Amino acid sequence: MLRVIRWCMFFTGLVLLGLGNAMAVKVQFLGLNSWDVLNVALFNRLGLTIGTWGVLCGIFLIFISLIIDRKYINFGTILNAMLVGPIMDFFLWTDILPDATHSWVDFLIIGASIVLAGIGGGMYVASGMGAGPRDGFMLTVSDLTGVSVSNARIIVESIIVIIGFLLGGPVFIFTFIYTFIQSPIFQRSFHYFKGFVERFPIKTASSRAAVGREC
């Protein structure tokens, strides 16, 4: 029963994460998170889809992590890499999301997208099924260099933003404040759903990925 609940939380979290990211893309002129800046830039230059580039980037990070240290890579990590992008593409393809109005409404849209992505991220991490490929890569970089997870995240995501910007990705104010808004939402979501899981007889061990996201 507990395993079923954990998997349901994991997949629901991925859906919310993909939905939140897709909503943000609709108002991308306000700025996107670092990885989606890169994904959109690659999409605009080389085609495919935004979600496909998310999958390819995730697979690349998993490959690098496997070479350096595979301890943060598991089945859940691979599922995360393979599913979030297609979920995101699905919501963009169905055209059910509101388009940019270039008014105050767009701030509500991106605010809602950050909330949904934050809740989804906290939910899938709390399920204990494994870190996402980007989180696993941050933890691997932290172990390799000796810097804190938070500093590793800042360094890596700053590099990704610069690359995405140079490729023509949508960098604006929300690119820089995205983490400051989403992190508290993630933490609340993570603690809530982790507490929910731990109400059952068999407790799940919290992964270092979860700790890293809280740093």
PDB file of C-alpha atoms in Angstrom:
ATOM      1  CA  MET A   1       0.000   0.000   0.000  1.00  0.00           C
ATOM      2  CA  LEU A   2       2.759   2.399   0.952  1.00  0.00           C
ATOM      3  CA  ARG A   3       4.662   1.704  -2.269  1.00  0.00           C
ATOM      4  CA  VAL A   4       1.527   2.453  -4.310  1.00  0.00           C
ATOM      5  CA  ILE A   5       1.061   5.746  -2.460  1.00  0.00           C
ATOM      6  CA  ARG A   6       4.679   6.693  -3.011  1.00  0.00           C
ATOM      7  CA  TRP A   7       4.487   5.979  -6.741  1.00  0.00           C
ATOM      8  CA  CYS A   8       1.209   7.948  -6.990  1.00  0.00           C
ATOM      9  CA  MET A   9       2.888  10.893  -5.268  1.00  0.00           C
ATOM     10  CA  PHE A  10       5.895  10.567  -7.553  1.00  0.00           C
ATOM     11  CA  PHE A  11       3.875  10.641 -10.793  1.00  0.00           C
ATOM     12  CA  THR A  12       1.472  13.329  -9.547  1.00  0.00           C
ATOM     13  CA  GLY A  13       4.462  15.452  -8.613  1.00  0.00           C
ATOM     14  CA  LEU A  14       5.936  15.060 -12.096  1.00  0.00           C
ATOM     15  CA  VAL A  15       2.622  16.070 -13.696  1.00  0.00           C
ATOM     16  CA  LEU A  16       2.392  19.201 -11.542  1.00  0.00           C
ATOM     17  CA  LEU A  17       6.027  20.018 -12.296  1.00  0.00           C
ATOM     18  CA  GLY A  18       5.487  19.629 -16.041  1.00  0.00           C
ATOM     19  CA  LEU A  19       2.275  21.667 -15.903  1.00  0.00           C
ATOM     20  CA  GLY A  20       3.954  24.454 -13.957  1.00  0.00           C
ATOM     21  CA  ASN A  21       6.871  24.610 -16.386  1.00  0.00           C
ATOM     22  CA  ALA A  22       4.521  24.652 -19.373  1.00  0.00           C
ATOM     23  CA  MET A  23       2.527  27.550 -17.901  1.00  0.00           C
ATOM     24  CA  ALA A  24       5.743  29.507 -17.415  1.00  0.00           C
ATOM     25  CA  VAL A  25       6.694  28.971 -21.062  1.00  0.00           C
ATOM     26  CA  LYS A  26       3.448  30.697 -22.107  1.00  0.00           C
ATOM     27  CA  VAL A  27       4.683  33.886 -20.428  1.00  0.00           C
ATOM     28  CA  GLN A  28       8.363  33.313 -21.061  1.00  0.00           C
ATOM     29  CA  PHE A  29       9.028  36.990 -21.776  1.00  0.00           C
ATOM     30  CA  LEU A  30       8.964  37.453 -17.981  1.00  0.00           C
ATOM     31  CA  GLY A  31      11.838  34.977 -17.656  1.00  0.00           C
ATOM     32  CA  LEU A  32      12.129  31.238 -17.061  1.00  0.00           C
ATOM     33  CA  ASN A  33      14.084  29.052 -14.683  1.00  0.00           C
ATOM     34  CA  SER A  34      17.658  28.393 -15.752  1.00  0.00           C
ATOM     35  CA  TRP A  35      17.155  24.987 -17.369  1.00  0.00           C
ATOM     36  CA  ASP A  36      14.080  26.059 -19.323  1.00  0.00           C
ATOM     37  CA  VAL A  37      15.974  29.122 -20.556  1.00  0.00           C
ATOM     38  CA  LEU A  38      18.394  26.651 -22.139  1.00  0.00           C
ATOM     39  CA  ASN A  39      15.649  24.320 -23.395  1.00  0.00           C
ATOM     40  CA  VAL A  40      13.724  27.155 -25.061  1.00  0.00           C
ATOM     41  CA  ALA A  41      16.923  28.520 -26.608  1.00  0.00           C
ATOM     42  CA  LEU A  42      17.768  25.114 -28.096  1.00  0.00           C
ATOM     43  CA  PHE A  43      14.192  24.718 -29.322  1.00  0.00           C
ATOM     44  CA  ASN A  44      14.264  28.093 -31.069  1.00  0.00           C
ATOM     45  CA  ARG A  45      17.599  27.390 -32.708  1.00  0.00           C
ATOM     46  CA  LEU A  46      17.447  23.686 -33.518  1.00  0.00           C
ATOM     47  CA  GLY A  47      13.795  22.689 -33.487  1.00  0.00           C
ATOM     48  CA  LEU A  48      12.392  19.505 -31.877  1.00  0.00           C
ATOM     49  CA  THR A  49      10.307  20.488 -28.813  1.00  0.00           C
ATOM     50  CA  ILE A  50      11.052  22.212 -25.524  1.00  0.00           C
ATOM     51  CA  GLY A  51      10.246  19.022 -23.633  1.00  0.00           C
ATOM     52  CA  THR A  52      12.469  16.952 -25.910  1.00  0.00           C
ATOM     53  CA  TRP A  53      15.408  19.176 -25.091  1.00  0.00           C
ATOM     54  CA  GLY A  54      14.545  18.794 -21.424  1.00  0.00           C
ATOM     55  CA  VAL A  55      14.738  15.014 -21.857  1.00  0.00           C
ATOM     56  CA  LEU A  56      18.033  15.204 -23.763  1.00  0.00           C
ATOM     57  CA  CYS A  57      19.581  17.485 -21.140  1.00  0.00           C
ATOM     58  CA  GLY A  58      18.369  15.164 -18.385  1.00  0.00           C
ATOM     59  CA  ILE A  59      19.858  12.111 -20.105  1.00  0.00           C
ATOM     60  CA  PHE A  60      23.148  13.961 -20.590  1.00  0.00           C
ATOM     61  CA  LEU A  61      23.282  14.852 -16.869  1.00  0.00           C
ATOM     62  CA  ILE A  62      22.499  11.253 -15.909  1.00  0.00           C
ATOM     63  CA  PHE A  63      25.309  10.060 -18.179  1.00  0.00           C
ATOM     64  CA  ILE A  64      27.787  12.477 -16.567  1.00  0.00           C
ATOM     65  CA  SER A  65      26.636  11.500 -13.070  1.00  0.00           C
ATOM     66  CA  LEU A  66      27.016   7.811 -13.909  1.00  0.00           C
ATOM     67  CA  ILE A  67      30.609   8.384 -15.001  1.00  0.00           C
ATOM     68  CA  ILE A  68      31.497  10.345 -11.859  1.00  0.00           C
ATOM     69  CA  ASP A  69      29.388   8.646  -9.179  1.00  0.00           C
ATOM     70  CA  ARG A  70      26.222   6.655  -9.804  1.00  0.00           C
ATOM     71  CA  LYS A  71      24.903   6.662  -6.229  1.00  0.00           C
ATOM     72  CA  TYR A  72      22.319   9.389  -6.949  1.00  0.00           C
ATOM     73  CA  ILE A  73      20.976   7.680 -10.060  1.00  0.00           C
ATOM     74  CA  ASN A  74      18.153   5.159  -9.821  1.00  0.00           C
ATOM     75  CA  PHE A  75      14.984   4.136 -11.648  1.00  0.00           C
ATOM     76  CA  GLY A  76      13.071   7.171 -10.368  1.00  0.00           C
ATOM     77  CA  THR A  77      15.781   9.471 -11.704  1.00  0.00           C
ATOM     78  CA  ILE A  78      15.465   7.979 -15.179  1.00  0.00           C
ATOM     79  CA  LEU A  79      11.663   8.207 -15.099  1.00  0.00           C
ATOM     80  CA  ASN A  80      11.921  11.846 -14.072  1.00  0.00           C
ATOM     81  CA  ALA A  81      14.241  12.608 -16.981  1.00  0.00           C
ATOM     82  CA  MET A  82      12.019  10.806 -19.481  1.00  0.00           C
ATOM     83  CA  LEU A  83       8.582  12.048 -18.357  1.00  0.00           C
ATOM     84  CA  VAL A  84       8.673  15.709 -17.287  1.00  0.00           C
ATOM     85  CA  GLY A  85       9.534  16.953 -20.791  1.00  0.00           C
ATOM     86  CA  PRO A  86       6.739  15.020 -22.573  1.00  0.00           C
ATOM     87  CA  ILE A  87       4.254  16.093 -19.880  1.00  0.00           C
ATOM     88  CA  MET A  88       5.288  19.673 -20.473  1.00  0.00           C
ATOM     89  CA  ASP A  89       4.969  19.246 -24.252  1.00  0.00           C
ATOM     90  CA  PHE A  90       1.524  17.671 -23.799  1.00  0.00           C
ATOM     91  CA  PHE A  91       0.157  20.725 -21.992  1.00  0.00           C
ATOM     92  CA  LEU A  92       1.699  23.048 -24.588  1.00  0.00           C
ATOM     93  CA  TRP A  93       0.434  20.909 -27.484  1.00  0.00           C
ATOM     94  CA  THR A  94      -3.170  20.762 -26.221  1.00  0.00           C
ATOM     95  CA  ASP A  95      -3.225  24.559 -26.129  1.00  0.00           C
ATOM     96  CA  ILE A  96      -5.375  24.542 -22.994  1.00  0.00           C
ATOM     97  CA  LEU A  97      -3.117  26.923 -21.091  1.00  0.00           C
ATOM     98  CA  PRO A  98      -3.747  30.692 -21.098  1.00  0.00           C
ATOM     99  CA  ASP A  99      -1.666  32.713 -23.530  1.00  0.00           C
ATOM    100  CA  ALA A 100       0.322  35.777 -22.563  1.00  0.00           C
ATOM    101  CA  THR A 101      -1.783  38.944 -22.355  1.00  0.00           C
ATOM    102  CA  HIS A 102       1.140  41.322 -21.710  1.00  0.00           C
ATOM    103  CA  SER A 103      -0.786  42.653 -18.735  1.00  0.00           C
ATOM    104  CA  TRP A 104      -0.857  42.046 -14.970  1.00  0.00           C
ATOM    105  CA  VAL A 105      -2.583  38.726 -15.694  1.00  0.00           C
ATOM    106  CA  ASP A 106       0.734  37.320 -16.902  1.00  0.00           C
ATOM    107  CA  PHE A 107       2.164  37.795 -13.415  1.00  0.00           C
ATOM    108  CA  LEU A 108      -0.671  35.675 -12.038  1.00  0.00           C
ATOM    109  CA  ILE A 109       0.108  33.000 -14.634  1.00  0.00           C
ATOM    110  CA  ILE A 110       3.795  32.809 -13.827  1.00  0.00           C
ATOM    111  CA  GLY A 111       3.008  32.970 -10.103  1.00  0.00           C
ATOM    112  CA  ALA A 112       0.670  30.004 -10.459  1.00  0.00           C
ATOM    113  CA  SER A 113       3.276  28.157 -12.526  1.00  0.00           C
ATOM    114  CA  ILE A 114       5.906  28.588  -9.813  1.00  0.00           C
ATOM    115  CA  VAL A 115       3.486  27.406  -7.116  1.00  0.00           C
ATOM    116  CA  LEU A 116       2.505  24.299  -9.098  1.00  0.00           C
ATOM    117  CA  ALA A 117       6.115  23.435  -9.938  1.00  0.00           C
ATOM    118  CA  GLY A 118       7.149  23.953  -6.316  1.00  0.00           C
ATOM    119  CA  ILE A 119       4.377  21.719  -4.995  1.00  0.00           C
ATOM    120  CA  GLY A 120       5.131  19.088  -7.636  1.00  0.00           C
ATOM    121  CA  GLY A 121       8.840  19.126  -6.873  1.00  0.00           C
ATOM    122  CA  GLY A 122       8.260  18.730  -3.143  1.00  0.00           C
ATOM    123  CA  MET A 123       5.773  15.922  -3.758  1.00  0.00           C
ATOM    124  CA  TYR A 124       7.984  13.813  -6.003  1.00  0.00           C
ATOM    125  CA  VAL A 125      11.045  14.212  -3.762  1.00  0.00           C
ATOM    126  CA  ALA A 126       8.987  13.352  -0.655  1.00  0.00           C
ATOM    127  CA  SER A 127       7.889  10.131  -2.358  1.00  0.00           C
ATOM    128  CA  GLY A 128      11.446   8.865  -1.866  1.00  0.00           C
ATOM    129  CA  MET A 129      11.632   7.373  -5.349  1.00  0.00           C
ATOM    130  CA  GLY A 130      14.827   9.220  -6.283  1.00  0.00           C
ATOM    131  CA  ALA A 131      16.269  12.615  -7.164  1.00  0.00           C
ATOM    132  CA  GLY A 132      15.709  14.202 -10.554  1.00  0.00           C
ATOM    133  CA  PRO A 133      18.642  14.208 -12.987  1.00  0.00           C
ATOM    134  CA  ARG A 134      19.420  17.861 -12.271  1.00  0.00           C
ATOM    135  CA  ASP A 135      19.290  17.389  -8.509  1.00  0.00           C
ATOM    136  CA  GLY A 136      21.446  14.276  -8.771  1.00  0.00           C
ATOM    137  CA  PHE A 137      23.962  16.190 -10.871  1.00  0.00           C
ATOM    138  CA  MET A 138      24.085  19.012  -8.278  1.00  0.00           C
ATOM    139  CA  LEU A 139      24.765  16.469  -5.538  1.00  0.00           C
ATOM    140  CA  THR A 140      27.467  14.830  -7.646  1.00  0.00           C
ATOM    141  CA  VAL A 141      29.140  18.198  -8.284  1.00  0.00           C
ATOM    142  CA  SER A 142      28.944  18.946  -4.557  1.00  0.00           C
ATOM    143  CA  ASP A 143      30.631  15.650  -3.676  1.00  0.00           C
ATOM    144  CA  LEU A 144      33.281  16.094  -6.365  1.00  0.00           C
ATOM    145  CA  THR A 145      34.232  19.684  -5.517  1.00  0.00           C
ATOM    146  CA  GLY A 146      33.536  19.807  -1.804  1.00  0.00           C
ATOM    147  CA  VAL A 147      31.316  22.889  -2.079  1.00  0.00           C
ATOM    148  CA  SER A 148      27.873  22.954  -0.481  1.00  0.00           C
ATOM    149  CA  VAL A 149      24.889  21.747  -2.476  1.00  0.00           C
ATOM    150  CA  SER A 150      23.399  25.254  -2.492  1.00  0.00           C
ATOM    151  CA  ASN A 151      26.625  26.753  -3.848  1.00  0.00           C
ATOM    152  CA  ALA A 152      26.920  23.970  -6.429  1.00  0.00           C
ATOM    153  CA  ARG A 153      23.379  24.771  -7.546  1.00  0.00           C
ATOM    154  CA  ILE A 154      24.130  28.489  -7.836  1.00  0.00           C
ATOM    155  CA  ILE A 155      27.297  27.867  -9.854  1.00  0.00           C
ATOM    156  CA  VAL A 156      25.783  25.295 -12.225  1.00  0.00           C
ATOM    157  CA  GLU A 157      22.523  27.171 -12.795  1.00  0.00           C
ATOM    158  CA  SER A 158      24.387  30.443 -13.363  1.00  0.00           C
ATOM    159  CA  ILE A 159      26.448  28.745 -16.071  1.00  0.00           C
ATOM    160  CA  ILE A 160      23.277  27.314 -17.633  1.00  0.00           C
ATOM    161  CA  VAL A 161      21.604  30.749 -17.632  1.00  0.00           C
ATOM    162  CA  ILE A 162      24.624  32.302 -19.342  1.00  0.00           C
ATOM    163  CA  ILE A 163      24.691  29.585 -22.006  1.00  0.00           C
ATOM    164  CA  GLY A 164      20.931  29.872 -22.528  1.00  0.00           C
ATOM    165  CA  PHE A 165      21.136  33.654 -22.756  1.00  0.00           C
ATOM    166  CA  LEU A 166      23.958  33.518 -25.312  1.00  0.00           C
ATOM    167  CA  LEU A 167      21.825  31.133 -27.375  1.00  0.00           C
ATOM    168  CA  GLY A 168      18.899  33.564 -27.251  1.00  0.00           C
ATOM    169  CA  GLY A 169      16.908  32.103 -24.361  1.00  0.00           C
ATOM    170  CA  PRO A 170      14.291  34.182 -22.467  1.00  0.00           C
ATOM    171  CA  VAL A 171      16.173  35.706 -19.544  1.00  0.00           C
ATOM    172  CA  PHE A 172      14.349  38.355 -17.535  1.00  0.00           C
ATOM    173  CA  ILE A 173      13.486  39.269 -13.958  1.00  0.00           C
ATOM    174  CA  PHE A 174      11.783  35.996 -13.026  1.00  0.00           C
ATOM    175  CA  THR A 175      14.871  34.061 -14.123  1.00  0.00           C
ATOM    176  CA  PHE A 176      16.684  35.580 -11.159  1.00  0.00           C
ATOM    177  CA  ILE A 177      13.911  35.478  -8.553  1.00  0.00           C
ATOM    178  CA  TYR A 178      12.444  32.120  -9.565  1.00  0.00           C
ATOM    179  CA  THR A 179      14.408  30.105  -6.977  1.00  0.00           C
ATOM    180  CA  PHE A 180      13.681  32.545  -4.162  1.00  0.00           C
ATOM    181  CA  ILE A 181       9.943  32.135  -4.744  1.00  0.00           C
ATOM    182  CA  GLN A 182       9.868  28.423  -5.521  1.00  0.00           C
ATOM    183  CA  SER A 183      12.218  27.140  -2.813  1.00  0.00           C
ATOM    184  CA  PRO A 184       9.949  27.999   0.165  1.00  0.00           C
ATOM    185  CA  ILE A 185       6.984  26.441  -1.660  1.00  0.00           C
ATOM    186  CA  PHE A 186       9.050  23.338  -2.367  1.00  0.00           C
ATOM    187  CA  GLN A 187      10.092  23.063   1.275  1.00  0.00           C
ATOM    188  CA  ARG A 188       6.534  23.332   2.585  1.00  0.00           C
ATOM    189  CA  SER A 189       5.322  20.806   0.026  1.00  0.00           C
ATOM    190  CA  PHE A 190       8.173  18.424   0.796  1.00  0.00           C
ATOM    191  CA  HIS A 191       7.618  18.519   4.560  1.00  0.00           C
ATOM    192  CA  TYR A 192       3.854  18.121   4.195  1.00  0.00           C
ATOM    193  CA  PHE A 193       4.016  15.099   1.897  1.00  0.00           C
ATOM    194  CA  LYS A 194       6.956  13.566   3.742  1.00  0.00           C
ATOM    195  CA  GLY A 195       4.880  13.773   6.918  1.00  0.00           C
ATOM    196  CA  PHE A 196       1.973  12.222   5.078  1.00  0.00           C
ATOM    197  CA  VAL A 197       4.089   9.258   3.964  1.00  0.00           C
ATOM    198  CA  GLU A 198       5.518   8.780   7.443  1.00  0.00           C
ATOM    199  CA  ARG A 199       2.043   8.315   8.914  1.00  0.00           C
ATOM    200  CA  PHE A 200       2.144   4.828   7.462  1.00  0.00           C
ATOM    201  CA  PRO A 201       3.818   1.971   9.388  1.00  0.00           C
ATOM    202  CA  ILE A 202       6.885   1.739   7.140  1.00  0.00           C
ATOM    203  CA  LYS A 203       8.726   5.017   7.058  1.00  0.00           C
ATOM    204  CA  THR A 204      10.695   6.088   4.008  1.00  0.00           C
ATOM    205  CA  ALA A 205      14.244   7.256   4.474  1.00  0.00           C
ATOM    206  CA  SER A 206      14.778  10.850   3.373  1.00  0.00           C
ATOM    207  CA  SER A 207      17.247  11.041   0.521  1.00  0.00           C
ATOM    208  CA  ARG A 208      20.195  13.403   0.432  1.00  0.00           C
ATOM    209  CA  ALA A 209      18.551  14.869  -2.648  1.00  0.00           C
ATOM    210  CA  ALA A 210      15.781  16.207  -0.442  1.00  0.00           C
ATOM    211  CA  VAL A 211      18.303  17.651   1.997  1.00  0.00           C
ATOM    212  CA  GLY A 212      20.168  19.242  -0.901  1.00  0.00           C
ATOM    213  CA  ARG A 213      17.068  20.981  -2.170  1.00  0.00           C
ATOM    214  CA  GLU A 214      16.504  22.444   1.301  1.00  0.00           C
ATOM    215  CA  CYS A 215      20.004  23.923   1.562  1.00  0.00           C
TER     216      CYS A 215
END
